[in-house]
Amino acid sequence: MSLLLLFASPPIPALPANQQLKIYGKPINHRHLKSSRVSATRDDVDAFTEKSSYLFKLSSTDADSIVEYDLRKIASVYRRKPLILLRRVFQVGTTFGWWFGSRFVDELMERSDQMFPVRAAELRKILVELGPAYVKIAQAVSSRPDLIPPSYLDELSLLQDQITPFSSEVAFNTIEQELGLPIDELFSEISPEPVAAASLGQVYQARLRQSGRVVAVKVQRPGVQAAISLDIFILHFIAGLIRKARKFNTDLQAVVDEWASSLFRELDYKIEAKNGLKFRQLYGGIQDVLIPEMYVEQTTRKVLIMEWVEGQKLSEVKDLYLIEVGVYCSFNQLLEKGFYHADPHPGNLFRSYDGKLAYIDFGMMGEFKEELREGFIEACLHLVNRDFDALAKDFVTLGLLPPTAEKEAVTKALTGVFQNAVAKGVRNISFGDLLGNLGATMYKFKFRIPSYFSLVIRSLAVLEGIAISSNPNYKVLGSTYPYIARKVLTDSSPQLKSSLVALLYKEGVFRIDRLESLLTESLRARTEKALIKKQTEDTDSRLITKEILSFTLTEKGAFVREILLQEFAKGLDALGIATLDYFTSAVIPFAAPFSFSSLTEEDRINLTNLRRLLLLLSRVQSSKSASVEVKEGSIYKNQTTYSEEASLVFYQLASAQEVLPILSVIPELPPELQQEFLHLPADLAGRLISRAAARTIRRMFL
């Protein structure tokens, strides 16, 4: 349920704490409060209560037995009430049947386009009448403007916080019953009408009498527990029939169970308050992220009190910077801490008036275990680098594929599905397109959607949907990948370190292009609002060189530093051999026809890598790098004469000039990083001596 942070009436002014309860500034005595409430509430009854109130009629014993999600207890309650069960099935079936029938008639009469707005409004009305379970499903769908026609999108988006509220008299009675005090002892002021109303409850703006702080008071809608319980019982049964009839690989009933469990937790506001407190502790320190304070001690299962925040919906202000902040925060949720917001629809994300991203609903949260987080990161890496064989193994790790699946056939199928999408580059990969293209392959190879994964996918898909409303070309994977790249380069996890080595080396050969890609992408990961503007090529090059050096010299970059030192040692060793060969042929020219190069194919590869490492650190334009690779390749293919060998050596020696821009930024580094840099020459010299000694021994005895 979302909170509408824009308060239509004037904000509550500062008042003495001992003043009487006020509604719209008028003092109300508690003994007259009941009549005042009636006059302050709406005359109409909300559609859910009007059409589905028969679901509320449970005994206190039955109601208490379904406070937590337990399908057996729910089944035992409604098997004793077969008439209510049959009435609900009939209501849902006839309601949707009428709507789909109307759509079919529109198709026959060729008036579908003209009737789109009408049918969209009817669908929204139907969903509200049927209750929270159906509204929740529609809320998820309403966050995908790339999948839903505009007319339907506009109507379904109203379900986020503009559902007809229930009686304020009922709400105020609920507050008093739950908190055990008269309302005028709790608040010095309270809005006469809810400022927002959604499927599970509605929100009032109030001022706490004791502290004088302005708060949001969320009150649960009556009857939602009973309605949701029965609807989930029916959906669970239907999911079983569909799976059997259509032979689905995914356990649809397990997916319903996972969703139902999270929905039941959302109905307990004490759990939501604790979630908000934990969310604030984990992510409240992120720059430009605002998480309201929870009043845990004054919250019950049906009433939640939290800090009031002023702002607008993120989807309405089109703030691309805050979307990037949201992506960064989501990365931390999903891949760093594992505690994530599983319901980030537009009604739950706001831009506060001081320019921060505000999260305001913590009812539906998810847990992402560490081994699954690492598996997800590896899958993203392998997808971007087109390593589809490894991607097939990742799908087994994540539980998407059974271990018995034919890996070769799966790899071939994944190549066909993802090749074109990935060919556009990581920044152009659409999360929605990947899911859409995967459909046929998932069915053929018995893909399963684990229950935990459905919430993760929903969270990412909804986030991309919100971003698309501001920028149609936005790609959530493209924006998340820089943080994934940085985590892979810096994380101490043995599994991720092993994945990095496997990614960078193939059959013992260092694939520098992949390291370059990871480093380049990791530099795109940013959370600062004052982004550094690219003024000149030299300034940009110097900045990037400094960032790469800073990263590799820190403790987090130690593992990558070891790889770089190892490859530099290999390259310098090969360069030394090539230089020795050249000067030998120059000093003894008559020996040229009889001499041969002592450079091996591995040495030539190491020379290429040395050149590209220097290019990477000095950040020479990519076009220049490309021309260098062509030149180097042509030299390597025709190494038969001393003149060509000399060309290679001098060409590599010329690259030493590129060290100068690297050295020039050293004084700008923090003192501790400068000290770390001074240790590198000795470390590198030791590695070179070890390689030279090993080479000498090898030539002496082999």
XYZ file of C-alpha atoms in Angstrom:
702
model
C 0.000 0.000 0.000
C 1.363 3.410 -0.848
C 1.229 6.719 0.933
C 0.242 9.769 -1.073
C 2.654 12.383 0.166
C 0.912 15.357 -1.407
C -1.534 16.586 1.204
C -4.455 18.312 -0.521
C -5.469 20.483 2.430
C -3.125 23.014 4.092
C -0.331 21.406 6.163
C -0.980 21.010 9.860
C 0.402 24.074 11.671
C 2.479 23.870 14.825
C 0.230 23.565 17.885
C 0.727 23.286 21.649
C 0.733 19.649 22.719
C -2.073 20.156 25.257
C -4.604 21.515 22.789
C -7.805 19.617 21.954
C -8.030 17.265 18.997
C -8.674 19.252 15.835
C -10.201 18.250 12.529
C -9.564 20.952 9.919
C -8.558 23.294 12.737
C -11.815 22.909 14.700
C -11.486 21.657 18.318
C -13.353 18.409 18.918
C -14.145 16.980 22.350
C -13.891 13.194 22.557
C -17.522 12.810 23.603
C -18.557 14.610 20.381
C -15.986 12.902 18.203
C -18.276 10.182 16.909
C -20.805 12.569 15.389
C -17.990 14.704 13.982
C -16.497 11.663 12.316
C -19.727 10.837 10.604
C -20.004 14.317 9.164
C -16.401 14.183 8.043
C -16.660 10.900 6.139
C -17.849 10.148 2.661
C -21.472 9.175 2.059
C -20.661 6.498 -0.511
C -19.543 3.001 0.409
C -16.361 1.769 -1.218
C -16.908 -0.755 -4.021
C -15.024 -3.583 -2.321
C -17.247 -3.405 0.766
C -20.374 -3.041 -1.342
C -19.694 -6.027 -3.629
C -17.674 -8.359 -1.416
C -18.691 -7.624 2.178
C -20.103 -11.160 2.519
C -16.450 -12.287 2.790
C -16.023 -10.386 6.063
C -18.477 -12.548 7.984
C -16.037 -14.826 9.787
C -16.180 -15.693 13.449
C -13.396 -14.340 15.658
C -12.018 -17.892 15.950
C -11.870 -18.328 12.174
C -10.365 -14.868 11.683
C -7.651 -15.536 14.273
C -6.767 -18.853 12.629
C -5.797 -17.189 9.325
C -3.639 -14.357 10.654
C -0.599 -16.114 9.129
C -0.495 -17.838 5.757
C -1.272 -21.516 6.263
C -3.123 -23.128 3.364
C -4.373 -26.018 5.478
C -5.984 -23.695 8.011
C -7.489 -21.564 5.243
C -8.865 -24.701 3.569
C -10.363 -25.940 6.848
C -12.143 -22.587 7.375
C -13.736 -22.380 3.935
C -14.614 -26.057 3.636
C -16.945 -25.389 6.527
C -18.385 -22.482 4.537
C -19.025 -23.955 1.075
C -21.681 -21.370 0.199
C -19.218 -18.485 0.629
C -16.637 -20.386 -1.437
C -19.118 -21.090 -4.255
C -20.435 -17.532 -4.179
C -16.898 -16.172 -4.540
C -16.068 -18.508 -7.447
C -19.315 -17.508 -9.136
C -18.645 -13.779 -8.527
C -15.096 -13.900 -9.910
C -16.045 -16.118 -12.862
C -19.059 -14.090 -13.961
C -17.323 -10.751 -13.431
C -14.301 -11.605 -15.569
C -16.472 -13.579 -17.985
C -18.620 -10.534 -18.655
C -15.539 -8.364 -19.224
C -13.804 -10.808 -21.589
C -17.110 -11.310 -23.372
C -17.385 -7.576 -23.931
C -13.836 -7.513 -25.332
C -14.745 -10.384 -27.674
C -17.817 -8.505 -28.932
C -15.630 -5.433 -29.509
C -13.325 -7.548 -31.664
C -16.237 -8.909 -33.682
C -17.657 -5.429 -34.236
C -14.193 -4.032 -35.046
C -14.435 -1.322 -32.404
C -11.662 -2.465 -30.049
C -9.611 0.707 -30.416
C -12.554 2.987 -29.741
C -13.625 0.938 -26.695
C -10.147 0.654 -25.160
C -10.655 3.494 -22.630
C -14.103 2.191 -21.677
C -12.920 -1.391 -21.123
C -9.877 -0.154 -19.204
C -12.093 1.792 -16.788
C -14.391 -1.241 -16.434
C -11.413 -3.487 -15.656
C -10.191 -1.158 -12.938
C -13.668 -1.079 -11.412
C -13.871 -4.881 -11.512
C -10.516 -5.279 -9.788
C -11.508 -2.878 -6.999
C -14.787 -4.726 -6.470
C -13.028 -8.093 -6.251
C -10.556 -6.852 -3.684
C -6.885 -6.656 -2.667
C -5.559 -9.894 -4.199
C -6.579 -8.839 -7.715
C -5.549 -5.230 -7.153
C -2.066 -6.386 -6.110
C -1.659 -8.360 -9.322
C -2.791 -5.361 -11.370
C -0.368 -3.047 -9.527
C 2.568 -5.145 -10.702
C 1.314 -5.093 -14.296
C 0.672 -1.335 -14.186
C 4.397 -0.683 -13.762
C 5.257 -1.906 -17.273
C 4.418 0.821 -19.834
C 6.308 -1.153 -22.464
C 3.861 -4.054 -22.107
C 0.502 -2.421 -21.332
C -1.531 -0.172 -23.682
C -1.656 3.474 -22.485
C -5.403 3.423 -21.779
C -5.060 0.432 -19.472
C -1.888 1.820 -17.930
C -3.604 5.087 -16.968
C -6.507 3.265 -15.352
C -4.486 0.587 -13.568
C -2.059 3.176 -12.189
C -5.005 4.614 -10.224
C -5.028 1.376 -8.219
C -1.755 2.372 -6.551
C -3.210 4.984 -4.217
C -6.538 6.253 -5.520
C -8.989 3.532 -4.509
C -12.221 4.706 -2.855
C -11.550 4.833 0.910
C -13.646 3.106 3.525
C -15.442 4.997 6.282
C -13.271 7.251 8.454
C -15.527 6.392 11.394
C -14.525 2.736 11.005
C -10.884 3.786 10.632
C -10.908 5.940 13.789
C -12.603 3.157 15.766
C -9.927 0.745 14.557
C -7.180 3.145 15.725
C -8.725 3.374 19.200
C -9.252 -0.390 19.491
C -5.757 -1.249 18.324
C -3.870 1.375 20.345
C -6.129 1.192 23.400
C -6.548 4.960 23.837
C -9.095 7.587 22.765
C -7.998 9.209 19.535
C -7.775 12.678 21.084
C -5.199 11.365 23.577
C -3.072 10.012 20.733
C -3.178 12.972 18.340
C -3.581 16.716 18.687
C -4.718 16.843 15.042
C -5.777 14.370 12.375
C -7.066 14.813 8.828
C -10.839 14.172 8.559
C -10.426 12.159 5.365
C -7.639 9.833 4.265
C -4.982 11.500 2.128
C -4.437 8.201 0.273
C -6.320 4.936 -0.043
C -5.119 1.660 -1.550
C -6.076 -1.988 -1.571
C -4.957 -2.925 1.940
C -5.611 0.274 3.850
C -5.635 4.047 3.884
C -3.509 6.838 5.328
C -4.269 9.864 7.505
C -2.023 12.772 8.319
C -1.840 13.474 12.060
C 0.225 15.156 14.760
C 1.316 13.135 17.789
C 0.087 14.771 20.992
C 3.148 13.885 23.073
C 5.920 14.907 20.660
C 4.121 17.234 18.245
C 5.621 15.417 15.253
C 3.626 15.101 12.034
C 3.093 11.446 11.125
C 1.336 9.199 8.645
C -1.211 6.859 10.205
C -2.000 3.799 8.094
C -5.161 1.871 8.960
C -5.956 -1.546 7.543
C -9.068 -1.937 5.414
C -11.684 -4.161 7.138
C -12.201 -7.603 5.669
C -8.958 -7.811 3.663
C -7.612 -10.812 5.585
C -10.689 -12.892 4.851
C -10.917 -11.825 1.203
C -7.251 -12.476 0.485
C -7.353 -15.850 2.239
C -10.252 -17.080 0.133
C -8.878 -15.692 -3.146
C -5.490 -17.310 -2.555
C -7.189 -20.612 -1.773
C -9.001 -20.399 -5.125
C -5.887 -19.247 -7.046
C -3.835 -22.052 -5.509
C -6.374 -24.604 -6.720
C -6.508 -23.057 -10.220
C -2.675 -22.994 -10.399
C -2.632 -26.743 -9.768
C -5.152 -27.378 -12.533
C -3.228 -25.195 -15.017
C 0.044 -26.931 -14.300
C -1.484 -30.342 -14.861
C -3.398 -29.339 -17.973
C -0.600 -27.356 -19.646
C 2.305 -29.412 -18.237
C 4.109 -26.382 -16.857
C 7.655 -26.975 -15.616
C 7.341 -24.289 -12.952
C 5.558 -25.175 -9.744
C 2.813 -22.571 -10.092
C 1.389 -23.455 -6.700
C 4.776 -22.746 -5.073
C 4.839 -19.366 -6.833
C 1.354 -18.620 -5.453
C 2.530 -19.734 -2.000
C 5.550 -17.418 -2.105
C 3.443 -14.479 -3.215
C 0.737 -15.287 -0.649
C 3.277 -15.511 2.186
C 4.664 -12.093 1.327
C 1.131 -10.677 1.050
C 0.167 -12.025 4.482
C 3.309 -10.508 5.972
C 2.253 -7.232 4.386
C -1.033 -7.430 6.295
C 0.806 -7.398 9.622
C 1.868 -3.779 10.171
C 4.153 -4.770 13.057
C 6.228 -6.741 10.548
C 6.158 -3.783 8.157
C 7.428 -1.441 10.885
C 10.322 -3.796 11.646
C 11.044 -4.091 7.916
C 11.143 -0.306 7.625
C 13.492 -0.078 10.579
C 15.849 -2.671 9.070
C 15.631 -1.042 5.625
C 16.524 2.320 7.156
C 19.517 0.823 8.979
C 20.834 -0.902 5.842
C 20.196 1.740 3.179
C 19.413 4.986 4.972
C 23.042 6.051 4.648
C 23.013 6.006 0.835
C 23.264 9.518 -0.553
C 19.918 11.021 -1.605
C 17.891 8.089 -0.262
C 15.221 8.933 2.318
C 13.631 6.263 4.488
C 11.063 7.508 7.021
C 11.299 6.766 10.724
C 9.042 4.021 12.076
C 7.196 4.348 15.383
C 7.457 0.658 16.236
C 6.195 0.981 19.809
C 3.002 2.691 18.624
C 2.290 0.237 15.789
C -0.043 -2.760 15.919
C -1.082 -5.425 13.426
C -3.719 -3.125 11.873
C -2.368 0.390 12.569
C 1.031 1.717 11.476
C 2.514 5.080 12.486
C 5.506 6.434 10.586
C 7.232 9.723 9.794
C 5.378 11.989 7.362
C 7.268 12.865 4.172
C 6.308 15.485 1.604
C 6.920 14.843 -2.085
C 5.678 13.628 -5.456
C 5.588 10.301 -7.235
C 8.890 9.509 -8.906
C 7.038 8.517 -12.084
C 5.501 12.010 -12.310
C 8.621 14.158 -11.942
C 10.875 12.344 -14.479
C 14.039 12.751 -12.426
C 16.613 10.542 -14.193
C 19.190 11.149 -11.492
C 16.893 9.711 -8.820
C 16.203 6.727 -11.074
C 19.968 6.109 -11.109
C 19.937 6.450 -7.314
C 17.125 3.881 -7.270
C 19.163 1.514 -9.445
C 22.151 1.880 -7.121
C 19.966 1.321 -4.056
C 18.356 -1.721 -5.710
C 21.814 -3.098 -6.485
C 22.685 -2.799 -2.802
C 19.431 -4.462 -1.842
C 19.627 -7.389 -4.254
C 23.342 -8.074 -4.578
C 25.013 -6.627 -1.477
C 22.727 -7.073 1.533
C 20.108 -9.444 0.124
C 17.202 -7.652 1.853
C 15.174 -6.019 -0.891
C 11.975 -4.113 -1.566
C 9.752 -6.582 -3.438
C 6.983 -4.123 -4.311
C 8.611 -1.009 -5.848
C 5.607 0.131 -7.888
C 5.312 3.878 -8.713
C 3.083 4.526 -5.722
C 5.849 3.453 -3.350
C 8.691 5.604 -4.719
C 8.677 9.372 -4.304
C 10.828 12.407 -4.902
C 10.858 14.384 -1.667
C 10.758 18.155 -1.849
C 14.449 18.303 -0.939
C 15.308 16.146 -3.968
C 15.728 12.706 -2.375
C 14.370 9.295 -3.342
C 11.864 8.277 -0.667
C 10.749 4.684 -0.028
C 7.471 4.682 1.867
C 6.093 1.142 1.976
C 7.833 -1.845 3.544
C 5.099 -4.451 3.671
C 6.418 -6.719 0.911
C 10.129 -7.461 1.312
C 12.298 -10.317 0.069
C 15.456 -12.149 1.155
C 18.100 -13.088 -1.440
C 20.580 -15.658 -0.083
C 24.296 -15.059 -0.620
C 24.902 -18.117 -2.810
C 22.006 -17.095 -5.043
C 23.233 -13.480 -5.184
C 26.626 -14.686 -6.361
C 24.999 -17.014 -8.877
C 22.948 -14.106 -10.220
C 26.085 -11.947 -10.563
C 27.889 -14.730 -12.413
C 24.929 -15.158 -14.752
C 24.998 -11.431 -15.598
C 28.752 -11.599 -16.247
C 28.471 -14.599 -18.505
C 25.507 -13.126 -20.369
C 27.292 -9.844 -21.106
C 30.487 -11.659 -22.148
C 28.507 -14.147 -24.297
C 29.769 -17.146 -22.387
C 26.596 -19.136 -22.919
C 28.111 -22.452 -21.824
C 28.826 -20.978 -18.376
C 25.402 -19.288 -18.417
C 23.724 -22.680 -18.770
C 25.569 -23.842 -15.628
C 24.502 -20.658 -13.825
C 20.874 -21.456 -14.580
C 21.328 -24.814 -12.853
C 22.915 -23.083 -9.835
C 20.002 -20.652 -9.616
C 17.496 -23.492 -9.783
C 16.116 -22.424 -13.163
C 17.231 -25.643 -14.871
C 17.266 -29.204 -13.560
C 20.768 -30.722 -13.175
C 19.793 -33.387 -15.727
C 19.347 -30.839 -18.546
C 21.509 -31.376 -21.649
C 24.102 -28.619 -21.288
C 25.204 -28.546 -24.935
C 21.650 -28.255 -26.246
C 20.837 -25.586 -23.651
C 23.980 -23.624 -24.566
C 23.046 -23.707 -28.238
C 19.499 -22.569 -27.460
C 20.666 -19.745 -25.174
C 23.080 -18.581 -27.855
C 20.192 -18.334 -30.294
C 18.001 -16.510 -27.774
C 20.510 -13.993 -26.393
C 23.058 -13.503 -29.185
C 21.246 -10.651 -30.921
C 20.228 -8.917 -27.694
C 23.773 -8.999 -26.282
C 25.324 -7.939 -29.608
C 23.866 -4.443 -29.045
C 26.176 -3.975 -26.056
C 25.520 -4.160 -22.332
C 24.085 -0.642 -22.210
C 21.352 -1.582 -24.687
C 20.197 -4.889 -23.198
C 16.538 -4.695 -22.230
C 15.505 -6.775 -19.238
C 12.022 -7.119 -20.710
C 13.373 -8.312 -24.080
C 15.512 -10.982 -22.410
C 12.513 -12.394 -20.559
C 10.328 -12.248 -23.664
C 12.836 -14.034 -25.897
C 13.390 -16.750 -23.320
C 9.805 -18.056 -23.301
C 9.989 -20.880 -25.877
C 13.383 -22.067 -24.622
C 12.117 -22.175 -21.038
C 9.296 -24.497 -22.036
C 11.454 -26.770 -24.217
C 14.156 -27.370 -21.620
C 11.857 -27.580 -18.612
C 12.913 -24.289 -17.050
C 11.510 -23.695 -13.607
C 10.836 -20.398 -11.862
C 11.825 -20.894 -8.205
C 9.483 -19.185 -5.795
C 12.229 -16.820 -4.531
C 13.091 -15.805 -8.097
C 9.624 -14.580 -8.989
C 9.890 -11.697 -6.493
C 13.417 -10.792 -7.669
C 12.331 -10.714 -11.318
C 9.248 -8.688 -10.423
C 11.336 -6.165 -8.506
C 13.738 -5.654 -11.438
C 10.977 -5.585 -14.050
C 8.964 -3.009 -12.097
C 12.050 -0.837 -11.608
C 12.745 -0.859 -15.342
C 9.086 -0.058 -15.985
C 9.249 3.042 -13.772
C 12.430 4.169 -15.528
C 10.914 3.637 -18.982
C 8.127 6.073 -18.119
C 10.813 8.777 -17.820
C 13.187 7.508 -20.494
C 11.841 5.039 -23.112
C 15.398 3.916 -23.907
C 16.317 3.130 -20.308
C 17.807 -0.329 -19.632
C 17.992 -1.446 -16.016
C 20.604 -4.137 -16.735
C 22.803 -1.602 -18.521
C 22.602 0.696 -15.500
C 23.137 -2.102 -12.973
C 26.052 -3.797 -14.743
C 28.666 -1.170 -13.690
C 27.943 -2.011 -10.047
C 28.111 -5.721 -10.856
C 31.481 -5.180 -12.579
C 32.801 -3.246 -9.593
C 31.612 -5.908 -7.151
C 33.280 -8.701 -9.146
C 36.543 -6.748 -9.204
C 36.489 -5.904 -5.492
C 34.573 -8.626 -3.642
C 36.481 -10.970 -1.327
C 34.148 -13.906 -1.983
C 36.155 -16.992 -3.116
C 33.368 -17.880 -5.558
C 33.449 -14.474 -7.258
C 37.260 -14.464 -7.332
C 37.169 -17.835 -9.034
C 34.598 -16.502 -11.501
C 36.816 -13.499 -12.267
C 39.821 -15.719 -13.010
C 37.702 -17.987 -15.214
C 36.395 -14.936 -17.042
C 39.845 -13.416 -17.642
C 41.737 -16.581 -18.617
C 40.919 -19.104 -21.309
C 43.229 -22.114 -21.566
C 45.860 -20.101 -19.702
C 45.695 -17.103 -22.055
C 44.913 -13.725 -20.500
C 41.889 -12.077 -22.133
C 42.705 -8.450 -21.559
C 39.668 -7.236 -23.473
C 37.460 -8.601 -20.692
C 39.471 -6.920 -17.952
C 39.313 -3.691 -19.919
C 35.552 -4.053 -20.255
C 35.115 -4.722 -16.523
C 37.305 -1.789 -15.506
C 35.632 0.557 -17.972
C 32.134 -0.455 -16.867
C 33.032 -0.273 -13.179
C 34.049 3.358 -13.646
C 30.483 4.118 -14.782
C 29.185 3.142 -11.345
C 28.413 6.454 -9.663
C 26.175 7.774 -6.955
C 27.341 11.371 -6.650
C 24.904 14.065 -7.785
C 27.629 16.434 -8.982
C 28.862 14.326 -11.871
C 32.204 15.295 -13.316
C 31.751 16.683 -16.805
C 34.021 15.679 -19.642
C 35.726 18.917 -20.617
C 38.669 17.781 -22.735
C 40.001 14.448 -23.828
C 43.197 14.936 -21.806
C 41.289 15.828 -18.633
C 39.001 12.820 -19.043
C 41.944 10.519 -19.761
C 43.798 11.781 -16.689
C 40.747 11.313 -14.468
C 40.153 7.745 -15.613
C 43.838 6.861 -15.230
C 43.726 8.212 -11.687
C 40.562 6.229 -10.883
C 42.032 2.976 -12.215
C 45.256 3.480 -10.247
C 43.352 4.395 -7.091
C 41.235 1.286 -7.383
C 44.134 -1.122 -8.019
C 46.188 0.281 -5.121
C 43.428 -0.100 -2.508
C 42.799 -3.215 -0.456
C 39.648 -3.959 -2.460
C 41.681 -3.931 -5.674
C 44.366 -6.289 -4.321
C 43.166 -9.312 -6.286
C 43.063 -7.388 -9.567
C 46.447 -5.832 -8.723
C 47.940 -9.332 -8.454
C 46.581 -10.205 -11.897
C 47.930 -6.980 -13.398
C 51.389 -7.434 -11.839
C 51.496 -10.981 -13.128
C 50.636 -9.895 -16.659
C 53.046 -6.934 -16.538
C 55.805 -9.322 -15.460
C 55.038 -11.625 -18.378
C 54.989 -8.717 -20.821
C 58.208 -7.113 -19.576
C 59.939 -10.474 -19.596
C 58.931 -10.998 -23.227
C 59.957 -7.438 -24.054
C 63.380 -8.107 -22.530
C 63.870 -11.208 -24.659
C 62.793 -9.388 -27.810
C 65.147 -6.511 -27.001
C 68.036 -8.923 -26.413
C 67.310 -10.653 -29.731
C 67.296 -7.311 -31.545
C 70.582 -6.039 -30.102
C 72.221 -9.420 -30.648
C 71.362 -9.257 -34.335
C 72.501 -5.596 -34.481
C 75.896 -6.241 -32.826
C 76.602 -9.400 -34.853
C 75.110 -8.524 -38.255
C 76.846 -11.381 -40.124
C 75.021 -13.830 -37.843
C 71.601 -12.598 -38.987
C 71.016 -15.228 -41.681
C 71.726 -17.985 -39.136
C 70.028 -16.627 -36.016
C 66.496 -17.285 -34.987
C 64.079 -15.530 -32.673
C 63.919 -16.881 -29.144
C 60.428 -15.380 -28.805
C 57.717 -17.998 -28.460
C 54.100 -17.571 -29.463
C 53.265 -17.103 -25.774
C 55.843 -14.282 -25.568
C 54.280 -12.532 -28.517
C 50.852 -12.759 -26.861
C 52.369 -11.354 -23.664
C 53.833 -8.445 -25.661
C 50.397 -7.703 -27.066
C 48.911 -7.780 -23.582
C 51.627 -5.462 -22.261
C 50.859 -2.947 -24.974
C 47.121 -3.081 -24.275
C 47.653 -2.791 -20.519
C 49.615 0.402 -21.052
C 46.933 1.666 -23.397
C 44.310 0.879 -20.788
C 46.103 2.784 -18.044
C 46.961 5.743 -20.266
C 43.442 5.666 -21.721
C 44.433 6.190 -25.379
C 41.469 6.559 -27.725
C 39.876 3.279 -28.701
C 40.384 4.019 -32.382
C 44.102 4.206 -31.779
C 43.954 0.974 -29.832
C 42.197 -0.721 -32.719
C 44.831 0.395 -35.201
C 47.530 -0.831 -32.841
C 45.963 -4.280 -32.667
C 45.882 -4.536 -36.455
C 49.503 -3.494 -36.729
C 50.581 -5.922 -34.023
C 48.617 -8.728 -35.584
C 50.225 -8.182 -38.975
C 53.696 -8.241 -37.410
C 53.022 -11.438 -35.505
C 51.934 -13.275 -38.615
C 55.169 -12.541 -40.522
C 57.979 -13.007 -38.008
C 60.589 -14.408 -40.374
C 63.265 -11.681 -40.758
C 65.355 -9.668 -38.320
C 64.071 -6.370 -39.688
C 60.512 -7.347 -38.902
C 61.603 -8.552 -35.470
C 63.280 -5.189 -34.873
C 60.113 -3.374 -35.928
C 58.198 -5.301 -33.313
C 60.695 -4.533 -30.553
C 60.952 -0.807 -31.306
C 57.187 -0.615 -31.568
C 56.857 -2.127 -28.101
C 59.630 0.052 -26.672
C 57.817 3.150 -27.938
C 54.910 2.198 -25.695
C 57.098 2.942 -22.665
C 56.399 6.630 -23.314
C 52.823 5.963 -22.268
C 53.990 5.387 -18.693
C 54.609 9.136 -18.338
C 50.913 10.139 -18.000
C 50.534 7.357 -15.462
C 53.447 8.619 -13.374
C 52.181 12.198 -13.548
C 49.044 11.382 -11.527
C 50.916 9.619 -8.685
C 51.467 12.848 -6.680
C 47.694 13.451 -6.762
C 46.938 10.166 -4.985
C 46.432 9.956 -1.198
C 49.686 9.350 0.752
C 48.807 5.759 1.654
C 48.224 4.908 -2.025
C 51.508 6.575 -2.989
C 53.275 4.318 -0.490
C 51.563 1.284 -1.969
C 52.663 2.376 -5.437
C 56.307 2.596 -4.293
C 56.183 -1.086 -3.328
C 55.193 -2.137 -6.841
C 58.641 -1.903 -8.557
C 60.224 -4.277 -6.023
C 57.313 -6.690 -6.355
C 57.497 -6.551 -10.134
C 61.294 -7.011 -10.105
C 60.928 -10.105 -7.953
C 58.450 -11.599 -10.382
C 60.735 -10.818 -13.347
C 63.723 -12.470 -11.628
C 61.608 -15.551 -10.896
C 60.527 -15.799 -14.535
C 64.082 -15.285 -15.820
C 65.426 -17.941 -13.456
C 62.710 -20.392 -14.459
C 63.385 -19.730 -18.151
C 67.148 -20.270 -17.707
C 66.649 -23.559 -15.877
C 64.174 -24.702 -18.484
C 66.625 -24.022 -21.338
C 69.504 -25.678 -19.491
C 67.807 -28.944 -18.702
C 65.091 -29.300 -21.344
